[in-house]
PDB file of C-alpha atoms in Angstrom:
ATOM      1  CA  UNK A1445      49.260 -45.761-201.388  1.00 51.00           C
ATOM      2  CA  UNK A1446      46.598 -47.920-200.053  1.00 63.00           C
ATOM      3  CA  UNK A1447      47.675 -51.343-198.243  1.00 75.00           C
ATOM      4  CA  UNK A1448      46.373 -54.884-197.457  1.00 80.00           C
ATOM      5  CA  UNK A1449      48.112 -54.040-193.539  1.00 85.00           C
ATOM      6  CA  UNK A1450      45.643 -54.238-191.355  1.00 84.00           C
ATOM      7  CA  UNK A1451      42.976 -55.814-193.165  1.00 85.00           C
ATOM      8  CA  UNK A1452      40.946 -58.946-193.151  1.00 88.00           C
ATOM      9  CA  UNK A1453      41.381 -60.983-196.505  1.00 83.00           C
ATOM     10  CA  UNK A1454      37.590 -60.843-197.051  1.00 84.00           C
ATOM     11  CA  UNK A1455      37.866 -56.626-197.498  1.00 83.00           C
ATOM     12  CA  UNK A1456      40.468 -57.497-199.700  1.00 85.00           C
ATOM     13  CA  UNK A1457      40.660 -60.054-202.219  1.00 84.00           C
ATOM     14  CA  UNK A1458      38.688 -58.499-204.575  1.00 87.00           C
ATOM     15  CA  UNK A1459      41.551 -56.005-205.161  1.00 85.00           C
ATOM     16  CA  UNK A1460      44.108 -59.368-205.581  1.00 86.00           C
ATOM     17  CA  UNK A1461      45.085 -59.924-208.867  1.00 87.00           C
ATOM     18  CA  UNK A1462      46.233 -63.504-210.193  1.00 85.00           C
ATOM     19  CA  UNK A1463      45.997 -66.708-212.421  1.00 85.00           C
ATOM     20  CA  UNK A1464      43.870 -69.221-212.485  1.00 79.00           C
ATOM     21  CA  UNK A1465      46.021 -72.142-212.368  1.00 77.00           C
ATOM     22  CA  UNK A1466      45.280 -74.269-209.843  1.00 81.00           C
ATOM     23  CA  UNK A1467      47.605 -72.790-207.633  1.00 82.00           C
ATOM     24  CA  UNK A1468      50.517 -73.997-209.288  1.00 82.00           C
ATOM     25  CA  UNK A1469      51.088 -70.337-209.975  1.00 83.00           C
ATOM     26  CA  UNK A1470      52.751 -68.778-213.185  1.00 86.00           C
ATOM     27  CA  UNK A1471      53.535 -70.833-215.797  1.00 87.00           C
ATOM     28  CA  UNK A1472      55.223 -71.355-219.641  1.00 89.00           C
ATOM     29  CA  UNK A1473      51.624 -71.364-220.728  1.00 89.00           C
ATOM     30  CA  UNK A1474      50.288 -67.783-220.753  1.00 90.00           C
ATOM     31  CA  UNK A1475      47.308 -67.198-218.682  1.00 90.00           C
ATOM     32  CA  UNK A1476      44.644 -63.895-218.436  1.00 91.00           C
ATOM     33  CA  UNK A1477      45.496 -62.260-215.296  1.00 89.00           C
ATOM     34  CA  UNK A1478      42.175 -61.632-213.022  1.00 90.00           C
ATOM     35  CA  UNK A1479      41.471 -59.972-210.142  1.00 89.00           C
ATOM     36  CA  UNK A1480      39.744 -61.986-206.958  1.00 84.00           C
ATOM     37  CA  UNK A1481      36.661 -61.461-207.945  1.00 86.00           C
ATOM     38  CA  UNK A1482      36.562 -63.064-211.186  1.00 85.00           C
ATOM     39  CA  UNK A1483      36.963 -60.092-213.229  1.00 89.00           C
ATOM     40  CA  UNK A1484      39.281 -60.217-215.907  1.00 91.00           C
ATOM     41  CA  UNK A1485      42.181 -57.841-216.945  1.00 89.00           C
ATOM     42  CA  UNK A1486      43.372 -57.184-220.348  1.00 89.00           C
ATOM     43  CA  UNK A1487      46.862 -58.247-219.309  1.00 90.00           C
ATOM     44  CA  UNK A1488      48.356 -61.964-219.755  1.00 89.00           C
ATOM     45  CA  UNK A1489      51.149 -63.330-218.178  1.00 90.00           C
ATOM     46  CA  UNK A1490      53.791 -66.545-218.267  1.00 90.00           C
ATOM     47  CA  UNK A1491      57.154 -67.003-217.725  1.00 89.00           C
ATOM     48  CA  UNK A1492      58.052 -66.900-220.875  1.00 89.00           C
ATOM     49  CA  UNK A1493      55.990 -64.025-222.545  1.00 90.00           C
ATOM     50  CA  UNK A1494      53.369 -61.320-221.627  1.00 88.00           C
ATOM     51  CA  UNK A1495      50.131 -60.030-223.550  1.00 88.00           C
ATOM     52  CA  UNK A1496      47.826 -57.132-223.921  1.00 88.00           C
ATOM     53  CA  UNK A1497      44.801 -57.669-224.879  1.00 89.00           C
ATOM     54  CA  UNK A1498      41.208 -55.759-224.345  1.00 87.00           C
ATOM     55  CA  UNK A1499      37.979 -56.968-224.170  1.00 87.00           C
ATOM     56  CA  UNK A1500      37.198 -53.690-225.852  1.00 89.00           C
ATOM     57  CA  UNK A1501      39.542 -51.207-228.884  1.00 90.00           C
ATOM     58  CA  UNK A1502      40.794 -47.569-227.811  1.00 87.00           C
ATOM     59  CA  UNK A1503      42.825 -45.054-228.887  1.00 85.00           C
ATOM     60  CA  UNK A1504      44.564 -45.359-226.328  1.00 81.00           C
ATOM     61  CA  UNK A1505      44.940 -49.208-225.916  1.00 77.00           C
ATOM     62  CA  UNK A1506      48.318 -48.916-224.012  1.00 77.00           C
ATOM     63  CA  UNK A1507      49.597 -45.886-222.880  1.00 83.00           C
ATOM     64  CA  UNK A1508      53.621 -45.071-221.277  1.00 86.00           C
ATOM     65  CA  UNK A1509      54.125 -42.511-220.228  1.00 88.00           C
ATOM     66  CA  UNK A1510      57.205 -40.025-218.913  1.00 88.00           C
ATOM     67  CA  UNK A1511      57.542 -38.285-215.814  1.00 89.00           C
ATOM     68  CA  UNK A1512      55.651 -34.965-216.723  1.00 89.00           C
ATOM     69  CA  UNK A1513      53.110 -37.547-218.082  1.00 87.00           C
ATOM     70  CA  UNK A1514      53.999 -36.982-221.730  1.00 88.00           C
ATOM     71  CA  UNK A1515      52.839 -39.551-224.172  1.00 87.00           C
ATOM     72  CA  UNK A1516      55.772 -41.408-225.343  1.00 87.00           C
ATOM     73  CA  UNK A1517      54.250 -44.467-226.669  1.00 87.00           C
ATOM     74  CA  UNK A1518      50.461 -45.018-227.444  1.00 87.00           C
ATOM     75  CA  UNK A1519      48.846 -48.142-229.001  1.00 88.00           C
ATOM     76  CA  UNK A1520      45.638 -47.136-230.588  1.00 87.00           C
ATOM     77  CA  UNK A1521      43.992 -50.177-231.151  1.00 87.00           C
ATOM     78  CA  UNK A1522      40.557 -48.548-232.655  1.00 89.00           C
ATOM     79  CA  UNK A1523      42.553 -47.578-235.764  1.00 84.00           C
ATOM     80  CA  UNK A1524      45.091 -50.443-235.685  1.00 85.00           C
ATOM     81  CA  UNK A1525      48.365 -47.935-235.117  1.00 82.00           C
ATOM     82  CA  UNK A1526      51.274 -46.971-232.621  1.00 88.00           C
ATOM     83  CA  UNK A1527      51.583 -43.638-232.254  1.00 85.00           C
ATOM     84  CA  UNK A1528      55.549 -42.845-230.336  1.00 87.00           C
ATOM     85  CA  UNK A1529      57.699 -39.845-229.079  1.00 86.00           C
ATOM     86  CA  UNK A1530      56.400 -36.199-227.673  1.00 84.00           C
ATOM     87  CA  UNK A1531      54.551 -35.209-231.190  1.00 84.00           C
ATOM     88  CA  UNK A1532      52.535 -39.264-231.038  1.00 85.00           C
ATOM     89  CA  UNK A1533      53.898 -39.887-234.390  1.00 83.00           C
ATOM     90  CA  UNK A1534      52.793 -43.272-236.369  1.00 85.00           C
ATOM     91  CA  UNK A1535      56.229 -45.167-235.958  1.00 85.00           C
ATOM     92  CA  UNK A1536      56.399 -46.569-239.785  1.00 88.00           C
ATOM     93  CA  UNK A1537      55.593 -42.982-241.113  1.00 92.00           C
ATOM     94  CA  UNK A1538      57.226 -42.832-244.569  1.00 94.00           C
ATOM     95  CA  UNK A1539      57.999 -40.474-247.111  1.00 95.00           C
ATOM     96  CA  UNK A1540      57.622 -40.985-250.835  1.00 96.00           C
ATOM     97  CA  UNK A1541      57.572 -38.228-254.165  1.00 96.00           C
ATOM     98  CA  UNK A1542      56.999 -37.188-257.079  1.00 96.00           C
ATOM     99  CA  UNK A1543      58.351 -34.549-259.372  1.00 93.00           C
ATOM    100  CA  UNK A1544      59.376 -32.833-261.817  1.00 93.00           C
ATOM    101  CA  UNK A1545      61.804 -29.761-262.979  1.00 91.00           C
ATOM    102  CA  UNK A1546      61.488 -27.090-265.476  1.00 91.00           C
ATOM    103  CA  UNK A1547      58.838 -29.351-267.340  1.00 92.00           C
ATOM    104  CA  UNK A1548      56.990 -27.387-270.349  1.00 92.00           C
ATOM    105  CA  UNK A1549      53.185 -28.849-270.224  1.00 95.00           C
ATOM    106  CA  UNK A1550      50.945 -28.503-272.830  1.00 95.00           C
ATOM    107  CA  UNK A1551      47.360 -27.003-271.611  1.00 97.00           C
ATOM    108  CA  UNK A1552      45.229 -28.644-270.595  1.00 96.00           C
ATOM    109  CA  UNK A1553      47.018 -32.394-270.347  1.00 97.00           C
ATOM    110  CA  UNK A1554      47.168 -34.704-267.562  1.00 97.00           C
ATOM    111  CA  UNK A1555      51.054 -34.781-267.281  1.00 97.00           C
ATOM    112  CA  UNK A1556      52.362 -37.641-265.418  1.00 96.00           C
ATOM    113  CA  UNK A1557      55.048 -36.686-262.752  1.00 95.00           C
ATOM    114  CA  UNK A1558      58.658 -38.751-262.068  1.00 93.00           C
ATOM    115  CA  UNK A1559      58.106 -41.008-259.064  1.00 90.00           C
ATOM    116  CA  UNK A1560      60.507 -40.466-256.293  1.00 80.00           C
ATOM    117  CA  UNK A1561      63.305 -38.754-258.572  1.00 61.00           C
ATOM    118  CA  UNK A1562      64.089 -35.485-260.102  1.00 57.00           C
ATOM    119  CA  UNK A1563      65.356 -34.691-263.854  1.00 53.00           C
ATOM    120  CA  UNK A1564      68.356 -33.140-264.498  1.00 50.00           C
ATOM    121  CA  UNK A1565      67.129 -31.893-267.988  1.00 51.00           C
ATOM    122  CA  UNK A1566      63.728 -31.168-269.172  1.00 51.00           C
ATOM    123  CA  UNK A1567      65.033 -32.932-272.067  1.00 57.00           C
ATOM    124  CA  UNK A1568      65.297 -36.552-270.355  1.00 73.00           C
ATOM    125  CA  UNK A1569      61.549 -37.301-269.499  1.00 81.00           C
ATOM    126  CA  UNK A1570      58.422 -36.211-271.600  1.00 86.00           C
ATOM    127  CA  UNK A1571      55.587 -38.933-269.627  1.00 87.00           C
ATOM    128  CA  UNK A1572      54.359 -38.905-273.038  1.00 92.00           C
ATOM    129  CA  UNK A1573      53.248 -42.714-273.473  1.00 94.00           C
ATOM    130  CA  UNK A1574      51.261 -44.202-277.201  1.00 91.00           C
ATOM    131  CA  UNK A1575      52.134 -40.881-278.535  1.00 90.00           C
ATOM    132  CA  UNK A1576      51.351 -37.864-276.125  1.00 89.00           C
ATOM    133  CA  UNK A1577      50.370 -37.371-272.677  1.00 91.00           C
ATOM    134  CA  UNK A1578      48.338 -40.619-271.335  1.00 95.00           C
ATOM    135  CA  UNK A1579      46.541 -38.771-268.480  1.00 96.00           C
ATOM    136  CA  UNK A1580      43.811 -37.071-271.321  1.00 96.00           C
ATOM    137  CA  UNK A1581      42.426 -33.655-271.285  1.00 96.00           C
ATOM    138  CA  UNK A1582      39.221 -34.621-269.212  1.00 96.00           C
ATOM    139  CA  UNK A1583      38.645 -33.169-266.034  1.00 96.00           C
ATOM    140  CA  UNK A1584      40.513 -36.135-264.246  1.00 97.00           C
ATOM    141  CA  UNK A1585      43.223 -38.004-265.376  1.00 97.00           C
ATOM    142  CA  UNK A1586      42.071 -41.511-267.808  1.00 97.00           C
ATOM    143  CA  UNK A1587      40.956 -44.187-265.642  1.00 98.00           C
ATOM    144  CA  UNK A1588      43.093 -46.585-267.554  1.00 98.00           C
ATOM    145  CA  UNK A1589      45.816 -47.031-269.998  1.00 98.00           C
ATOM    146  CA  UNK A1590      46.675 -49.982-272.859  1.00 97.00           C
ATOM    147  CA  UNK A1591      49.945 -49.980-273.020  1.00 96.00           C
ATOM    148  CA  UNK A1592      51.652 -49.425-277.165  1.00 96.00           C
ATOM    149  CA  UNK A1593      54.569 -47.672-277.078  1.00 95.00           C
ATOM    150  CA  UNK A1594      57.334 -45.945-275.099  1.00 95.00           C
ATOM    151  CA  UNK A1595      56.996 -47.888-272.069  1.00 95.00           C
ATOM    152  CA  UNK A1596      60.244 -46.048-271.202  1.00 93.00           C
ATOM    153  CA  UNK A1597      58.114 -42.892-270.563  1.00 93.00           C
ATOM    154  CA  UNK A1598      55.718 -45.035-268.135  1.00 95.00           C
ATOM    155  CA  UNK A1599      58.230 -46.655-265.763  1.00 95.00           C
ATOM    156  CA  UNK A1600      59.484 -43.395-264.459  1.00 92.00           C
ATOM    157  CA  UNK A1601      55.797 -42.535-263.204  1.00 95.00           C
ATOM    158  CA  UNK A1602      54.873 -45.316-261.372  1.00 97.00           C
ATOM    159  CA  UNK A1603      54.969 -46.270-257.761  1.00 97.00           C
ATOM    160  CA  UNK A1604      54.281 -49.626-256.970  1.00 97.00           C
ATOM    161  CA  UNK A1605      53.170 -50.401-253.574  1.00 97.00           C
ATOM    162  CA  UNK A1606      54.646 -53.329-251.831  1.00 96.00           C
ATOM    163  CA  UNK A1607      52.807 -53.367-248.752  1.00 95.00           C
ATOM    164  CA  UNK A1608      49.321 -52.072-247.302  1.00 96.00           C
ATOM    165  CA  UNK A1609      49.550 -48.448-246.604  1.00 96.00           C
ATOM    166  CA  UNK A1610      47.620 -45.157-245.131  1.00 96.00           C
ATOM    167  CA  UNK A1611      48.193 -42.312-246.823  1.00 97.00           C
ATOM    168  CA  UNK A1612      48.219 -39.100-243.873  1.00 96.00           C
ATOM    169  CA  UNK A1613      49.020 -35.987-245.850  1.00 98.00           C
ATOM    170  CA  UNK A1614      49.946 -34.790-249.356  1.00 98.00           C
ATOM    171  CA  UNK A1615      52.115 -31.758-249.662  1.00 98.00           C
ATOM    172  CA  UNK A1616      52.847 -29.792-252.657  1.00 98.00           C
ATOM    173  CA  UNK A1617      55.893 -27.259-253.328  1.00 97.00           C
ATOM    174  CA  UNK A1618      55.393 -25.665-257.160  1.00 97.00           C
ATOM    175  CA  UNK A1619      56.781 -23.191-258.797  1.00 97.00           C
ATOM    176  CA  UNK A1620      56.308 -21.625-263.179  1.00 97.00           C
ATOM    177  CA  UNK A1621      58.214 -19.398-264.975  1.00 95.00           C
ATOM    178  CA  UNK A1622      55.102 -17.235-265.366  1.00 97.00           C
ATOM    179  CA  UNK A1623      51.702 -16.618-264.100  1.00 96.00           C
ATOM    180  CA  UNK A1624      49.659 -20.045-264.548  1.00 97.00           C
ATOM    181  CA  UNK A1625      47.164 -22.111-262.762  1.00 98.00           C
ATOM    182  CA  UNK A1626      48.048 -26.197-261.816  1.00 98.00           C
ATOM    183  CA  UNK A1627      45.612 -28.900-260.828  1.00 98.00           C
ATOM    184  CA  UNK A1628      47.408 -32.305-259.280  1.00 98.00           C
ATOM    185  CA  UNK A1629      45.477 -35.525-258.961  1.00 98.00           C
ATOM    186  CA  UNK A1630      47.282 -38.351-257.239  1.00 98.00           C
ATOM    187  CA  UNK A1631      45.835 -41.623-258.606  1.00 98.00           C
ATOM    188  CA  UNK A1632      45.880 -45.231-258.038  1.00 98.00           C
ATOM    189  CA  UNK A1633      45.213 -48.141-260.750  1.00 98.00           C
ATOM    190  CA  UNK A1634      45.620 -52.147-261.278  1.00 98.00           C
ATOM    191  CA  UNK A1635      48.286 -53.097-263.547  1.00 98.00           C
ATOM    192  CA  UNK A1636      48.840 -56.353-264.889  1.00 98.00           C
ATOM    193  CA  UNK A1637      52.464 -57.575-263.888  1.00 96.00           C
ATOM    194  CA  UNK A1638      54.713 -60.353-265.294  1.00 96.00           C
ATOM    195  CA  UNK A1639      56.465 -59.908-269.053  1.00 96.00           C
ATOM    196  CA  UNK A1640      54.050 -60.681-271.451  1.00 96.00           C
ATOM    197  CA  UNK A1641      52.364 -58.742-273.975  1.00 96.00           C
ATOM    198  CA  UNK A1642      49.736 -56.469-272.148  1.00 97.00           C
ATOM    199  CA  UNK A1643      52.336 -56.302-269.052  1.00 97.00           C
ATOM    200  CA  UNK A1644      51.984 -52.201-267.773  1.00 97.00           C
ATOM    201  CA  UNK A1645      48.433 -51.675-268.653  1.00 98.00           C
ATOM    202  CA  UNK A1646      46.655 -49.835-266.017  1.00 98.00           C
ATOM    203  CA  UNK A1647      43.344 -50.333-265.487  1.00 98.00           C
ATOM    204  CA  UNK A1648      40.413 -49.305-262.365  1.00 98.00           C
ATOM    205  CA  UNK A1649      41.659 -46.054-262.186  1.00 98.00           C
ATOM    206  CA  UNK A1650      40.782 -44.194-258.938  1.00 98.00           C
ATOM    207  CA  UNK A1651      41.114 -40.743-257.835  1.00 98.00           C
ATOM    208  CA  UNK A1652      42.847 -40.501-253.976  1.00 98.00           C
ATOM    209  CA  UNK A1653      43.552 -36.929-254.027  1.00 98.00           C
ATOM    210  CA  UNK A1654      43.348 -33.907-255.775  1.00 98.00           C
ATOM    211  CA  UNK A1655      43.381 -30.247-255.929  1.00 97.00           C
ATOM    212  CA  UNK A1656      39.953 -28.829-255.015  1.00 94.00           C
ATOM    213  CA  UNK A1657      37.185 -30.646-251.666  1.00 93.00           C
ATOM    214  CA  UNK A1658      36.198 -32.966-254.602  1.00 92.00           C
ATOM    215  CA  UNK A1659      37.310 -34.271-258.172  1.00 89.00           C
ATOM    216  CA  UNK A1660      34.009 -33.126-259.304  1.00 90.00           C
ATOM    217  CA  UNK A1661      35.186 -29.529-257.616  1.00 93.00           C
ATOM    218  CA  UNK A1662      38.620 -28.890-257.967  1.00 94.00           C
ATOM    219  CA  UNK A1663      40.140 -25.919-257.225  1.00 96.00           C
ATOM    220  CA  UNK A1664      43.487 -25.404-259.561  1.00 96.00           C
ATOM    221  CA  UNK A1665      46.738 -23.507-257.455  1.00 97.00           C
ATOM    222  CA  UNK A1666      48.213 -20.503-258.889  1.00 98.00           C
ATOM    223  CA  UNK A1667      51.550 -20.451-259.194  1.00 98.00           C
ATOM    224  CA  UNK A1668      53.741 -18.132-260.824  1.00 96.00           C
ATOM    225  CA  UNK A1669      57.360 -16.848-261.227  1.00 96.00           C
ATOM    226  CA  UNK A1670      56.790 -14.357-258.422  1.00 97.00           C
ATOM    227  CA  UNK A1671      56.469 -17.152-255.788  1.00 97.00           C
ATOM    228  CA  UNK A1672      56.476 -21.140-254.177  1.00 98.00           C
ATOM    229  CA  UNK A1673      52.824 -22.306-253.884  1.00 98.00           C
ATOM    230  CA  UNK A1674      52.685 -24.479-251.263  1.00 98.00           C
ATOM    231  CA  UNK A1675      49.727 -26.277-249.417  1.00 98.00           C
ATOM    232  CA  UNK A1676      48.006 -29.496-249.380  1.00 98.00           C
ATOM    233  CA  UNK A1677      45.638 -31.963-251.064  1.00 98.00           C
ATOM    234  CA  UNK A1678      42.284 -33.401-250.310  1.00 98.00           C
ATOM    235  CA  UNK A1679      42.688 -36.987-249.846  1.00 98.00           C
ATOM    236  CA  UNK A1680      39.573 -38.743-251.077  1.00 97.00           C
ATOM    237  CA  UNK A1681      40.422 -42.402-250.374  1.00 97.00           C
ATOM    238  CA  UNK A1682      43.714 -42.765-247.638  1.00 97.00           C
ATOM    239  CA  UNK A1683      43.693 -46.538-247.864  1.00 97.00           C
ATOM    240  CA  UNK A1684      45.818 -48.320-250.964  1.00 98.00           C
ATOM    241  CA  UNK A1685      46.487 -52.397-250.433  1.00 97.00           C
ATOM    242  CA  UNK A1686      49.598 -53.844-251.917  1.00 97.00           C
ATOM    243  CA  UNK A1687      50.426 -54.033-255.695  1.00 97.00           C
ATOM    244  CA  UNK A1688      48.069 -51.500-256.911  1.00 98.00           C
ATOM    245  CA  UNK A1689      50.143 -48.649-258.724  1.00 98.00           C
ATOM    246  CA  UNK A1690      49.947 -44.851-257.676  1.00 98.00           C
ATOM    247  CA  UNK A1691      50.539 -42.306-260.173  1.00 98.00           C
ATOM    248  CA  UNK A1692      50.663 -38.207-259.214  1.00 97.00           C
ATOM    249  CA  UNK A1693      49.245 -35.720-262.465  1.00 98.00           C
ATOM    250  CA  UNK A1694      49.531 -31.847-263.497  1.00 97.00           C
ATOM    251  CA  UNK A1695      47.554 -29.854-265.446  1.00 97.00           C
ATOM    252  CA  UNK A1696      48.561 -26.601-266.554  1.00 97.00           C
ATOM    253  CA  UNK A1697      46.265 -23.974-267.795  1.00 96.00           C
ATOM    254  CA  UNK A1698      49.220 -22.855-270.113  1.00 95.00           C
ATOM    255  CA  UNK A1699      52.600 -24.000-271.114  1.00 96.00           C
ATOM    256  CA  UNK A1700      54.999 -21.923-269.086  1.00 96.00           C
ATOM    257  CA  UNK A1701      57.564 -24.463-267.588  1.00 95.00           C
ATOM    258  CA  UNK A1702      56.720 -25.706-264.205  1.00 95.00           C
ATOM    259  CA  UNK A1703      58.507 -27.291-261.308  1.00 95.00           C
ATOM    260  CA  UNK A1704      56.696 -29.329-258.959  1.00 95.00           C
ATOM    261  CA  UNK A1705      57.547 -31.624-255.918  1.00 95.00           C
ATOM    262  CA  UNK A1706      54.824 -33.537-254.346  1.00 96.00           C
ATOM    263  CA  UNK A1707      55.633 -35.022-250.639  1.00 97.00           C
ATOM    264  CA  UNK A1708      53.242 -38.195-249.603  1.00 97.00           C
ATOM    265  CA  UNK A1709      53.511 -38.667-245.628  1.00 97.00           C
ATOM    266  CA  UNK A1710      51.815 -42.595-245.295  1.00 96.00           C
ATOM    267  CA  UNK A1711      52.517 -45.342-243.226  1.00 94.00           C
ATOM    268  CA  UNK A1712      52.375 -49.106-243.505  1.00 92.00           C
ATOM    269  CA  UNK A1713      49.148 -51.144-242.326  1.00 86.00           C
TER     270      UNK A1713
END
C-alpha cells in the first residue's frame, strides 16, 4: 500500500482527503468530503451522521462487498433500488396472489380470480358481478365496471395497492380437468373509494400483463388433466402507484373446471 513516508507534502496533497471547514475540522454540521485538490467525493461526513451522495446515478451506487468479493449489498441508484445477499435480491421483494380451485368457467368469459386466497368449494365464489361475469367476452377483459349488484362477488377480486410498487415477475401454476386452453390478463383500474352510492366502480382499465408478447397477440396456455402448466407472463406496464386496484382474469376456451394460482414477485418504490 502506497505511503505519504518519505514524501514532500507538495507530491502529496492532492491524494489528502478532508473538509472544508476552516480548519476547525469535523463537525455536527455535515460537510462533502474533498480531496486536496479541490475535487469532490460523493461521501459526507459529521460527527453526528454520514452521506452518500454522487454527482452522477449507477447501478452500482454503493457497493460492499465480502471477502471472495461477493456482492452483498448494492445500491443502484439509476433505478432507485437496493439490491442485498449473494443472489442481489431487491430487499422489499414481496409476494402477492391470486386464485382459484376447481372453478367451472364458461367459454369464452373474463373470469375474475380470488385475490390472495383460495376457495374451499367451487360453490363459495362465482366473480359473477350485475349478473354474470364482469370481465366480458372481448379479447381483453372490460376496461371498466359500474357497480349494481353483488358487490360480494367483487371484493374477493380486488387488490388494492397501498403503496407505489414494481411489479418483477408473474408466475402461473394451472391445472383442468380436461384438455382446454387459458388466457390470464392481470389488470389494473381506478376505483372510486368512500361509501356512497357509486363506491367500487372501476374505471381506466389497463392491461399490465397477459398471456401472449402483446394483448393484441396473446398466446392462450394449454392446460389439461394430464399435467401443471407452468410459465410466465409478459408484463406490459411494471409500474402501479398507490390506490389503483389490480385485478388477475381467465378465459377458458371451454368449461372443464380449472385451478389456477397466479404468483406476483413486486417490490415497493
Amino acid at each position: 500500500m502506497a505511503s505519504f513516508t518519505g514524501n514532500a507534502l507538495k507530491d502529496v496533497y492532492k491524494d489528502i482527503l478532508h473538509t472544508s471547514n476552516s480548519n476547525t475540522g469535523i463537525s455536527t454540521t455535515i460537510k462533502q468530503i474533498t480531496c486536496g485538490d479541490g475535487d469532490n467525493t460523493a461521501l459526507y461526513l459529521s460527527n453526528r451522521n454520514a452521506k452518500v451522495q454522487p454527482s452522477a446515478d449507477s447501478t452500482t451506487n454503493t457497493v460492499i462487498y465480502d471477502a471472495d468479493g461477493n456482492a452483498l449489498l448494492a445500491v443502484d441508484s439509476t433505478n432507485d433500488i437496493v439490491k442485498a445477499g449473494i443472489g442481489q435480491h431487491t430487499v422489499n421483494t414481496q409476494y402477492h396472489q391470486f386464485g382459484v380451485f376447481d372453478f367451472s368457467p364458461t367459454a369464452g368469459e373474463h373470469h375474475a380470480l380470488m385475490n390472495n386466497s383460495w376457495m374451499p368449494e367451487v360453490t363459495v365464489y362465482t366473480g359473477h358481478v350485475n349478473g354474470g361475469a364482469w370481465g366480458g367476452t372481448g379479447t381483453n377483459p372490460a376496461t371498466s365496471l359500474t357497480l349494481a349488484s353483488a358487490s360480494h362477488e367483487l371484493v374477493p377480486a380486488l387488490w388494492i395497492t397501498q403503496g407505489n410498487i414494481t411489479i418483477d415477475e408473474i408466475q402461473y401454476i394451472m391445472g383442468s380437468d380436461a384438455a382446454s386452453t387459458i388466457n390470464l390478463h392481470i389488470m389494473q383500474y381506478d376505483i372510486v373509494a368512500g361509501a356512497g352510492s357509486t363506491a367500487g366502480d372501476l374505471s381506466n382499465g389497463v392491461i399490465l400483463a397477459q398471456t401472449g408478447s402483446a394483448s393484441d397477440s396473446l398466446s392462450p396456455i394449454a392446460t389439461g388433466d394430464d399435467r401443471v402448466s407452468i410459465g410466465t407472463l409478459t408484463i406490459n406496464t411494471a409500474d402501479v402507484t398507490s390506490g389503483k386496484v389490480i385485478i388477475a382474469f381467465a378465459e377458458a376456451s371451454d368449461t372443464d373446471d380449472m385451478t389456477i394460482n397466479l404468483n406476483i414477485k413486486y417490490h415497493l418504490r
